[in-house]
Short mmCIF file of C-alpha atoms in Angstrom, two decimals:
data_model
loop_
_atom_site.label_atom_id
_atom_site.label_comp_id
_atom_site.label_asym_id
_atom_site.label_seq_id
_atom_site.Cartn_x
_atom_site.Cartn_y
_atom_site.Cartn_z
CA MET A 4 32.18 73.28 -28.24
CA ASN A 5 28.58 74.20 -29.15
CA TYR A 6 28.69 77.74 -27.92
CA ALA A 7 25.15 78.40 -29.16
CA MET A 8 23.54 75.74 -26.81
CA VAL A 9 25.75 76.96 -23.82
CA ARG A 10 24.33 80.43 -24.60
CA CYS A 11 20.76 79.23 -24.81
CA LEU A 12 20.92 77.30 -21.69
CA ILE A 13 22.41 80.19 -19.69
CA GLY A 14 19.57 82.45 -21.07
CA TRP A 15 17.00 79.93 -19.75
CA MET A 16 18.69 79.91 -16.45
CA LEU A 17 18.54 83.66 -16.20
CA GLY A 18 14.86 83.55 -17.09
CA ILE A 19 14.14 81.19 -14.12
CA GLU A 20 16.17 83.47 -11.91
CA ALA A 21 13.99 86.44 -12.95
CA VAL A 22 10.98 84.65 -11.75
CA PHE A 23 12.50 83.65 -8.53
CA LEU A 24 13.64 87.19 -7.96
CA LEU A 25 9.90 88.38 -8.08
CA LEU A 26 9.32 86.55 -4.74
CA PRO A 27 11.51 88.79 -2.55
CA ALA A 28 10.24 91.74 -4.48
CA LEU A 29 6.72 90.75 -3.50
CA THR A 30 8.02 90.20 0.08
CA ALA A 31 9.37 93.94 0.03
CA VAL A 32 5.88 95.06 -0.98
CA ILE A 33 4.17 93.11 1.87
CA TYR A 34 6.61 94.60 4.41
CA GLY A 35 6.78 98.01 2.82
CA GLU A 36 10.49 97.91 2.27
CA SER A 37 12.35 100.21 -0.35
CA VAL A 38 14.46 97.27 -1.61
CA VAL A 39 11.67 96.42 -3.85
CA LEU A 40 13.23 98.38 -6.62
CA ALA A 41 16.43 96.69 -6.39
CA TYR A 42 14.75 93.22 -6.86
CA LEU A 43 12.43 94.27 -9.58
CA SER A 44 15.32 95.86 -11.55
CA VAL A 45 17.48 92.80 -11.34
CA SER A 46 14.50 90.54 -12.18
CA LEU A 47 14.01 92.86 -15.29
CA LEU A 48 17.67 92.66 -16.13
CA CYS A 49 17.75 88.85 -15.97
CA GLY A 50 14.53 88.77 -18.14
CA VAL A 51 16.04 90.94 -20.79
CA LEU A 52 19.34 88.88 -20.92
CA CYS A 53 17.15 85.81 -21.12
CA TRP A 54 15.45 87.08 -24.20
CA LEU A 55 18.74 88.33 -25.88
CA PHE A 56 20.31 84.86 -25.19
CA CYS A 57 17.37 82.64 -26.37
CA HIS A 58 15.57 84.55 -29.01
CA ARG A 59 17.85 83.00 -31.66
CA LYS A 60 17.57 79.20 -31.38
CA PRO A 61 20.70 77.15 -32.03
CA GLU A 62 20.76 75.39 -35.41
CA ASN A 63 23.01 72.58 -33.84
CA THR A 64 21.46 71.05 -30.76
CA ARG A 65 24.09 68.44 -30.35
CA PHE A 66 25.09 68.40 -26.65
CA TYR A 67 27.66 66.13 -24.98
CA ALA A 68 29.67 65.83 -21.81
CA ARG A 69 32.00 68.66 -22.49
CA GLU A 70 29.14 71.16 -23.02
CA GLY A 71 27.32 69.72 -19.95
CA PHE A 72 30.11 70.44 -17.66
CA VAL A 73 31.11 73.82 -19.04
CA THR A 74 27.45 74.87 -19.16
CA VAL A 75 26.86 73.98 -15.53
CA ALA A 76 30.00 75.91 -14.39
CA CYS A 77 29.10 78.86 -16.44
CA CYS A 78 25.49 78.87 -15.36
CA TRP A 79 26.46 78.93 -11.63
CA ILE A 80 28.89 81.69 -12.10
CA VAL A 81 26.33 83.82 -13.97
CA LEU A 82 23.76 82.92 -11.45
CA ALA A 83 25.87 84.26 -8.63
CA LEU A 84 26.96 87.38 -10.60
CA THR A 85 23.26 88.33 -11.22
CA GLY A 86 21.98 87.03 -7.93
CA CYS A 87 24.34 89.35 -5.88
CA LEU A 88 23.13 92.55 -7.62
CA PRO A 89 20.08 93.09 -5.35
CA PHE A 90 22.43 93.22 -2.46
CA LEU A 91 24.46 95.81 -4.07
CA PHE A 92 21.65 97.86 -5.50
CA SER A 93 19.88 98.13 -2.12
CA GLY A 94 23.21 98.97 -0.37
CA GLU A 95 22.74 96.15 2.25
CA ILE A 96 26.04 94.75 1.11
CA ALA A 97 28.31 97.46 -0.19
CA SER A 98 31.27 95.42 -1.32
CA PRO A 99 31.07 93.56 -4.62
CA VAL A 100 33.33 90.79 -3.36
CA ASP A 101 31.27 90.45 -0.11
CA ALA A 102 27.95 90.37 -2.14
CA MET A 103 29.45 87.65 -4.42
CA PHE A 104 30.68 85.69 -1.44
CA GLU A 105 27.32 85.75 0.26
CA THR A 106 25.48 84.89 -3.01
CA ILE A 107 27.80 81.97 -3.89
CA SER A 108 27.56 80.74 -0.35
CA GLY A 109 23.74 80.77 -0.71
CA PHE A 110 23.42 78.98 -4.12
CA THR A 111 26.09 76.42 -3.29
CA THR A 112 24.21 75.79 0.06
CA THR A 113 27.34 76.57 2.01
CA GLY A 114 25.87 78.94 4.50
CA ALA A 115 29.04 80.77 5.30
CA THR A 116 28.43 84.49 5.72
CA ILE A 117 30.22 87.82 5.72
CA LEU A 118 27.42 89.50 7.61
CA THR A 119 28.06 90.61 11.02
CA ASP A 120 24.32 91.47 11.73
CA VAL A 121 21.99 89.32 9.86
CA GLU A 122 18.99 90.83 11.63
CA ALA A 123 19.72 94.19 10.06
CA LEU A 124 18.75 92.72 6.58
CA SER A 125 15.34 93.48 5.10
CA HIS A 126 12.76 90.70 4.97
CA ALA A 127 13.13 90.53 1.18
CA SER A 128 16.80 89.96 1.33
CA LEU A 129 16.40 87.41 4.12
CA LEU A 130 13.97 85.57 1.85
CA TRP A 131 16.34 85.84 -1.10
CA ARG A 132 19.19 84.30 0.90
CA SER A 133 17.04 81.27 1.91
CA LEU A 134 15.70 81.06 -1.82
CA THR A 135 19.18 80.64 -3.06
CA HIS A 136 19.74 77.76 -0.81
CA TRP A 137 16.57 76.23 -1.99
CA VAL A 138 17.21 76.72 -5.71
CA GLY A 139 20.85 75.55 -5.36
CA GLY A 140 20.03 72.58 -3.24
CA MET A 141 18.47 70.49 -6.06
CA GLY A 142 20.11 72.59 -8.78
CA VAL A 143 18.74 75.11 -11.09
CA LEU A 144 19.49 73.19 -14.05
CA VAL A 145 17.64 70.06 -12.67
CA PHE A 146 14.61 72.52 -12.31
CA MET A 147 15.06 73.48 -15.88
CA LEU A 148 15.07 69.84 -17.00
CA ALA A 149 11.83 69.45 -15.16
CA ILE A 150 10.02 72.21 -17.15
CA LEU A 151 11.82 72.62 -20.46
CA PRO A 152 12.70 70.33 -23.46
CA LEU A 153 16.17 71.24 -23.66
CA ALA A 154 19.51 70.14 -25.41
CA GLY A 155 18.03 67.68 -27.82
CA GLY A 156 17.49 64.99 -25.33
CA ASN A 157 21.12 64.87 -24.20
CA THR A 158 20.37 66.60 -20.83
CA ILE A 159 21.70 63.62 -18.84
CA TYR A 160 25.09 65.56 -19.10
CA LEU A 161 23.61 68.44 -17.33
CA MET A 162 22.31 66.34 -14.54
CA ARG A 163 25.46 64.45 -14.25
CA ALA A 164 27.48 67.64 -14.06
CA GLU A 165 25.24 69.34 -11.42
CA SER A 166 23.99 66.43 -9.23
CA PRO A 167 26.18 65.44 -6.22
CA GLY A 168 27.60 61.95 -6.01
CA PRO A 169 29.83 59.54 -8.06
CA SER A 170 27.13 58.58 -10.41
CA VAL A 171 23.72 59.68 -11.51
CA SER A 172 21.03 57.43 -12.80
CA LYS A 173 17.44 57.85 -14.03
CA LEU A 174 14.42 57.27 -11.80
CA SER A 175 12.28 57.19 -14.96
CA PRO A 176 13.01 56.20 -18.59
CA HIS A 177 12.50 59.94 -19.44
CA LEU A 178 14.96 62.32 -17.87
CA LYS A 179 12.28 65.07 -17.71
CA ASP A 180 10.22 62.76 -15.57
CA THR A 181 13.15 62.07 -13.30
CA ALA A 182 13.57 65.84 -12.72
CA LEU A 183 9.97 66.33 -11.94
CA ILE A 184 9.97 63.35 -9.51
CA LEU A 185 13.02 64.80 -7.70
CA TYR A 186 11.48 68.29 -7.49
CA GLY A 187 8.11 66.92 -6.47
CA ILE A 188 9.79 65.13 -3.45
CA TYR A 189 11.92 68.16 -2.70
CA PHE A 190 8.90 70.48 -2.69
CA GLY A 191 6.69 68.05 -0.73
CA LEU A 192 9.35 67.63 2.08
CA THR A 193 9.83 71.46 2.22
CA VAL A 194 6.06 72.00 2.56
CA LEU A 195 5.78 69.28 5.27
CA GLN A 196 8.53 70.85 7.30
CA THR A 197 7.05 74.25 7.04
CA ILE A 198 3.80 72.92 8.26
CA LEU A 199 5.41 71.06 11.36
CA LEU A 200 7.21 74.23 12.30
CA LEU A 201 4.13 76.31 12.16
CA LEU A 202 2.51 73.70 14.44
CA GLY A 203 5.36 74.33 16.81
CA GLY A 204 4.48 78.02 17.09
CA MET A 205 7.13 79.38 14.68
CA PRO A 206 6.10 82.45 12.75
CA PHE A 207 5.25 81.86 9.07
CA PHE A 208 8.16 84.01 7.77
CA ASP A 209 10.55 82.17 10.06
CA ALA A 210 9.16 78.78 9.31
CA LEU A 211 9.33 79.31 5.51
CA ASN A 212 12.91 80.50 5.56
CA THR A 213 14.06 77.82 8.08
CA ALA A 214 12.46 75.15 5.67
CA LEU A 215 13.94 76.60 2.58
CA ALA A 216 17.46 76.61 4.18
CA THR A 217 16.94 73.11 5.67
CA ALA A 218 15.82 71.70 2.45
CA GLY A 219 18.86 72.89 0.57
CA THR A 220 20.99 71.96 3.43
CA GLY A 221 22.18 75.51 3.42
CA GLY A 222 22.24 76.99 6.94
CA PHE A 223 21.59 80.79 6.35
CA GLY A 224 19.63 81.75 9.41
CA ILE A 225 17.48 85.03 9.91
CA TRP A 226 18.72 85.48 13.31
CA ASN A 227 22.20 86.19 14.59
CA ASP A 228 22.11 83.25 17.05
CA SER A 229 20.73 80.87 14.23
CA ILE A 230 18.50 78.16 15.44
CA ALA A 231 19.46 78.69 19.14
CA HIS A 232 16.89 81.60 18.79
CA TYR A 233 14.09 79.11 18.97
CA ASN A 234 14.59 77.57 22.50
CA SER A 235 12.28 74.83 21.86
CA TYR A 236 12.97 71.16 21.86
CA TYR A 237 10.25 70.47 19.36
CA LEU A 238 11.35 73.02 16.83
CA GLN A 239 14.94 72.09 16.97
CA GLY A 240 13.95 68.35 16.80
CA VAL A 241 11.82 69.02 13.69
CA ILE A 242 14.85 70.63 12.06
CA THR A 243 17.15 67.83 13.07
CA VAL A 244 15.06 65.26 11.56
CA PHE A 245 14.59 67.13 8.35
CA MET A 246 18.20 67.93 7.90
CA ILE A 247 18.85 64.22 8.20
CA LEU A 248 16.15 63.50 5.67
CA PHE A 249 17.37 65.76 3.29
CA GLY A 250 20.71 64.30 3.38
CA VAL A 251 19.36 60.97 2.27
CA ASN A 252 19.63 59.88 -1.51
CA PHE A 253 16.42 60.95 -3.00
CA SER A 254 16.06 57.64 -4.92
CA VAL A 255 15.10 56.02 -1.46
CA TYR A 256 11.94 58.29 -1.30
CA PHE A 257 11.18 57.27 -4.88
CA MET A 258 11.55 53.63 -3.88
CA LEU A 259 9.28 54.03 -0.83
CA LEU A 260 6.66 55.91 -2.90
CA THR A 261 6.60 53.01 -5.51
CA ARG A 262 6.44 50.57 -2.59
CA ARG A 263 9.85 49.05 -3.20
CA PHE A 264 10.52 48.95 0.59
CA LYS A 265 12.93 46.04 0.52
CA SER A 266 15.13 47.79 -2.06
CA ALA A 267 15.13 51.17 -0.18
CA PHE A 268 16.26 49.42 3.17
CA GLN A 269 19.09 47.53 1.31
CA ILE A 270 20.96 50.64 0.14
CA GLU A 271 24.29 50.35 1.91
CA GLU A 272 25.06 54.09 1.62
CA VAL A 273 21.94 55.03 3.58
CA ARG A 274 22.70 52.58 6.37
CA VAL A 275 26.34 53.74 6.66
CA TYR A 276 25.02 57.39 6.74
CA LEU A 277 22.52 56.70 9.50
CA GLY A 278 25.00 54.50 11.37
CA VAL A 279 27.65 57.38 11.38
CA ILE A 280 25.13 59.88 12.54
CA LEU A 281 24.06 57.65 15.47
CA ALA A 282 27.45 56.63 16.58
CA SER A 283 28.75 60.20 16.25
CA ALA A 284 25.99 61.79 18.19
CA LEU A 285 26.13 59.22 21.03
CA VAL A 286 29.95 59.69 21.53
CA ILE A 287 29.62 63.50 21.32
CA ALA A 288 26.78 63.42 23.81
CA PHE A 289 28.79 61.39 26.31
CA ASN A 290 31.75 63.78 25.74
CA ILE A 291 29.81 66.89 26.37
CA ARG A 292 27.40 65.72 29.16
CA HIS A 293 29.15 67.85 31.67
CA LEU A 294 28.39 71.17 29.61
CA PHE A 295 24.67 70.73 29.90
CA GLY A 296 22.00 70.40 32.66
CA SER A 297 21.23 66.79 31.62
CA PHE A 298 22.36 63.93 29.46
CA PHE A 299 19.17 64.39 27.50
CA GLU A 300 19.97 68.09 26.79
CA GLY A 301 23.45 67.07 25.80
CA LEU A 302 22.08 64.30 23.55
CA HIS A 303 19.71 66.76 21.88
CA HIS A 304 22.45 69.19 20.92
CA ALA A 305 24.76 66.34 19.88
CA PHE A 306 22.20 64.98 17.42
CA PHE A 307 21.39 68.50 16.05
CA GLN A 308 24.99 69.33 15.50
CA VAL A 309 25.92 66.04 13.94
CA GLY A 310 22.93 66.20 11.70
CA SER A 311 23.81 69.74 10.83
CA ILE A 312 27.39 69.03 10.04
CA ILE A 313 27.24 65.75 8.19
CA THR A 314 24.33 67.05 5.98
CA THR A 315 26.55 70.26 5.47
CA THR A 316 23.47 72.34 6.61
CA GLY A 317 25.48 74.40 9.12
CA PHE A 318 22.78 75.45 11.53
CA ALA A 319 23.77 75.71 15.22
CA THR A 320 22.04 75.48 18.48
CA ALA A 321 25.32 75.78 20.62
CA ASP A 322 28.82 77.15 20.17
CA PHE A 323 30.41 73.85 19.41
CA ASP A 324 33.84 75.59 19.10
CA GLN A 325 33.86 75.50 22.94
CA TRP A 326 33.32 71.73 23.04
CA PRO A 327 36.02 69.26 24.14
CA ALA A 328 38.66 68.25 21.44
CA LEU A 329 37.16 64.88 20.76
CA SER A 330 33.75 66.32 19.76
CA LYS A 331 35.30 69.13 17.67
CA SER A 332 37.46 66.36 15.85
CA ILE A 333 34.45 64.30 15.10
CA LEU A 334 32.52 67.21 13.72
CA VAL A 335 35.52 68.21 11.51
CA LEU A 336 35.69 64.52 10.22
CA LEU A 337 31.97 64.64 9.54
CA MET A 338 32.52 67.76 7.34
CA PHE A 339 34.62 65.66 4.85
CA ILE A 340 32.27 62.57 5.01
CA GLY A 341 29.18 64.53 4.16
CA ALA A 342 25.68 63.34 3.17
CA CYS A 343 24.51 60.72 0.55
CA ALA A 344 24.95 60.91 -3.08
CA GLY A 345 21.82 62.16 -4.82
CA SER A 346 20.83 64.35 -1.82
CA THR A 347 21.16 68.13 -1.35
CA GLY A 348 23.98 67.63 1.11
CA GLY A 349 27.68 68.38 0.41
CA GLY A 350 30.93 66.79 1.48
CA MET A 351 32.81 63.92 -0.12
CA LYS A 352 29.55 61.77 0.04
CA CYS A 353 29.13 58.55 2.01
CA SER A 354 29.01 56.55 -1.19
CA ARG A 355 32.59 57.64 -1.95
CA ILE A 356 33.95 56.93 1.51
CA LEU A 357 32.19 53.54 1.38
CA LEU A 358 33.71 52.70 -2.06
CA MET A 359 37.24 53.79 -0.91
CA ALA A 360 36.84 51.59 2.23
CA LYS A 361 35.84 48.59 0.12
CA SER A 362 38.83 49.24 -2.19
CA VAL A 363 41.15 49.22 0.71
CA LYS A 364 39.63 46.05 2.09
CA LYS A 365 40.04 44.41 -1.29
CA GLU A 366 43.75 45.43 -1.65
CA LEU A 367 44.47 43.94 1.88
CA GLN A 368 42.88 40.67 0.90
CA PHE A 369 44.81 40.76 -2.29
CA LEU A 370 48.09 41.05 -0.31
CA ILE A 371 47.08 38.04 1.78
CA HIS A 372 45.79 35.96 -1.10
CA PRO A 373 47.41 37.21 -4.26
CA ARG A 374 45.89 34.64 -6.51
CA SER A 375 42.21 35.35 -5.40
CA VAL A 376 39.88 37.29 -7.58
CA ARG A 377 37.64 39.70 -5.93
CA VAL A 378 35.28 42.60 -7.14
CA ASN A 379 33.88 45.42 -5.12
CA GLN A 380 30.14 45.26 -4.71
CA MET A 381 27.54 47.78 -3.41
CA ASP A 382 23.88 47.02 -2.86
CA GLY A 383 24.52 43.35 -4.26
CA ARG A 384 25.71 44.56 -7.50
CA ARG A 385 29.29 44.80 -9.01
CA VAL A 386 30.88 48.31 -8.96
CA GLN A 387 31.97 49.09 -12.44
CA HIS A 388 35.59 49.97 -12.96
CA GLU A 389 34.65 53.40 -14.32
CA VAL A 390 32.97 54.30 -10.97
CA MET A 391 36.01 53.20 -9.00
CA ARG A 392 38.28 55.21 -11.21
CA SER A 393 36.08 58.35 -10.94
CA VAL A 394 36.20 57.90 -7.12
CA ASN A 395 39.96 57.73 -7.07
CA VAL A 396 40.48 60.66 -9.47
CA PHE A 397 37.97 62.70 -7.36
CA LEU A 398 40.02 62.10 -4.32
CA ILE A 399 43.21 63.13 -5.95
CA ALA A 400 41.66 66.30 -7.29
CA TYR A 401 39.98 66.99 -3.98
CA CYS A 402 43.32 66.75 -2.10
CA MET A 403 44.98 69.12 -4.70
CA VAL A 404 42.37 71.76 -4.48
CA PHE A 405 42.23 71.51 -0.66
CA ILE A 406 46.02 71.87 -0.16
CA ALA A 407 46.27 74.79 -2.62
CA SER A 408 43.45 76.52 -0.97
CA VAL A 409 44.93 76.14 2.54
CA LEU A 410 48.19 77.42 1.27
CA LEU A 411 46.75 80.28 -0.45
CA LEU A 412 44.83 81.29 2.79
CA SER A 413 48.01 80.94 4.74
CA LEU A 414 49.35 84.01 2.89
CA THR A 415 47.28 85.89 5.43
CA SER A 416 48.14 86.16 9.10
CA GLN A 417 45.23 83.72 10.35
CA ASP A 418 45.98 80.72 12.42
CA LEU A 419 46.16 77.13 10.88
CA VAL A 420 42.84 76.01 12.54
CA THR A 421 40.94 78.91 11.20
CA ASN A 422 42.37 78.38 7.50
CA PHE A 423 42.12 74.60 7.56
CA THR A 424 38.48 74.56 8.78
CA ALA A 425 37.50 77.56 6.48
CA VAL A 426 38.56 75.65 3.49
CA ALA A 427 36.94 72.47 4.86
CA ALA A 428 33.68 74.33 5.50
CA THR A 429 33.52 75.91 2.05
CA LEU A 430 34.81 73.04 -0.11
CA ASN A 431 32.45 70.74 1.62
CA ASN A 432 29.60 73.43 1.61
CA VAL A 433 29.18 73.13 5.40
CA GLY A 434 29.42 76.70 6.56
CA PRO A 435 30.82 77.15 10.01
CA GLY A 436 34.25 75.89 10.90
CA LEU A 437 36.30 76.48 14.03
CA SER A 438 38.26 79.22 15.67
CA LEU A 439 37.82 82.47 13.92
CA VAL A 440 35.16 80.91 11.50
CA GLY A 441 33.30 79.13 14.29
CA PRO A 442 29.40 78.99 14.68
CA THR A 443 29.32 82.37 16.40
CA CYS A 444 31.70 84.05 13.97
CA ASN A 445 31.82 84.90 10.21
CA PHE A 446 34.07 85.18 7.23
CA SER A 447 34.04 89.05 6.92
CA PHE A 448 37.62 89.34 8.23
CA PHE A 449 39.27 87.51 5.33
CA PRO A 450 41.02 89.76 2.73
CA PRO A 451 39.56 89.81 -0.84
CA LEU A 452 41.97 87.26 -2.15
CA SER A 453 41.17 84.70 0.45
CA LYS A 454 37.47 85.32 -0.13
CA ILE A 455 38.02 84.62 -3.84
CA VAL A 456 39.72 81.30 -3.11
CA LEU A 457 36.85 80.40 -0.79
CA MET A 458 34.26 81.35 -3.39
CA PHE A 459 35.94 78.96 -5.96
CA ASP A 460 35.99 76.29 -3.25
CA MET A 461 32.28 76.63 -2.61
CA LEU A 462 31.53 76.38 -6.30
CA ALA A 463 33.90 73.55 -6.87
CA GLY A 464 32.57 71.60 -3.88
CA ARG A 465 29.01 72.00 -4.99
CA LEU A 466 29.65 71.18 -8.60
CA GLU A 467 31.93 68.08 -7.59
CA LEU A 468 35.17 69.65 -8.72
CA PHE A 469 35.49 68.82 -12.35
CA PRO A 470 33.02 71.36 -13.94
CA MET A 471 35.08 74.20 -12.38
CA LEU A 472 38.36 72.68 -13.18
CA LEU A 473 37.62 72.03 -16.78
CA LEU A 474 37.17 75.96 -17.16
CA PHE A 475 40.92 76.15 -16.90
CA THR A 476 41.48 73.57 -19.56
CA PRO A 477 42.17 75.27 -22.87
CA ALA A 478 41.29 72.23 -24.99
CA VAL A 479 37.58 72.43 -23.64
CA TRP A 480 37.14 75.66 -25.52
CA ASN A 481 38.12 74.41 -28.99
CA ARG A 482 35.04 74.99 -31.08
CA ASN A 483 35.89 72.05 -33.50
CA ARG A 484 36.48 69.25 -30.94
#
């Protein structure tokens, strides 16, 4: 283990966090809020730690998969530990466990909250919550790759460990260019959504926070009734469209920008993703038509909620916990499916679901024709054995973590629906679940042990399980391996 490189990368991450913390500090100055000292002091602390960690450059810059996964996991834990300090220093969240829960929920773009009154927060803290979504959506280490020459050129291990999906490929021969392209698209879409929300009459502060939360598919709102606060088909429609857009693999946008239209529209995962959204929304709209004044209104809320859940954003325009069983069942299934690989969305990812379905089909065909030789293909190309193996191992690890989490939460007196959907909502980085963790509720009632389990689930879900699981493998920490 190259501890010097891990230390240096954590230091650079703290430096980036110090810069981002200045934005809520500036917001506090604009609105005349006393929390400015909390954000400035934490920013200064992160800056000092950055200098302490980075002033001595590592002699050995060799950096491999093990260091990549461990660095990503450690960076995200340190990010949450320092990111929760403004809430504690300002007194807006008094409990350290609750402050950590809220911060991890933000950076992992989960959107599950322990706050019973979001509107009581200062403007600075509201912006910080939204910024954690935006930073965590694409990944703070991907941002580092875009602006810093790190790890002796072996930074593909960082991107693979932090980026969602079964595989990560370069959009450009140089990884730094790939990171710049990703963040350029990410920033451009965020600005475009902000402008469209402003055109719909949304105040600038609201539009900025909503766009940041949508871009990261996070779901933290600045009003207690979430997006239902904006009783406008236009505003909710814009948010619906951009939630779905941010759930698309970003390589599609790169192909469109480089005029490779045919290649962009041939990606199977995107077609499945959009098909699932369309089919789910139509079924739910028909199922809930009697709850609204017209079929169009039901269709509007169905598309919004389907887009919110499958992209794991977690916004809400209605209390879907009161919808019929069929609609709730579909939404729970969408939590597991998730968005596309290479997007800011969570869940298991459509690409994994598609590959597993192809694997089942291949096995059935083999049982019928034992002598036949068939290979799995996606987008017209053969799927490598390593990819299929990683998908199968991911599914096994996912089930093990999910079952263990549900059992640990069951030590409390909550009902099965609450515990099951709480784990589903956090492990898939969705936010709201059903019953006591429904869209009109929060996670504040859970005891500290349950919150710690859910915090681990949020981190494991955002980092695709293995970076967090490797922290508990003793062989990883052997310096000489």
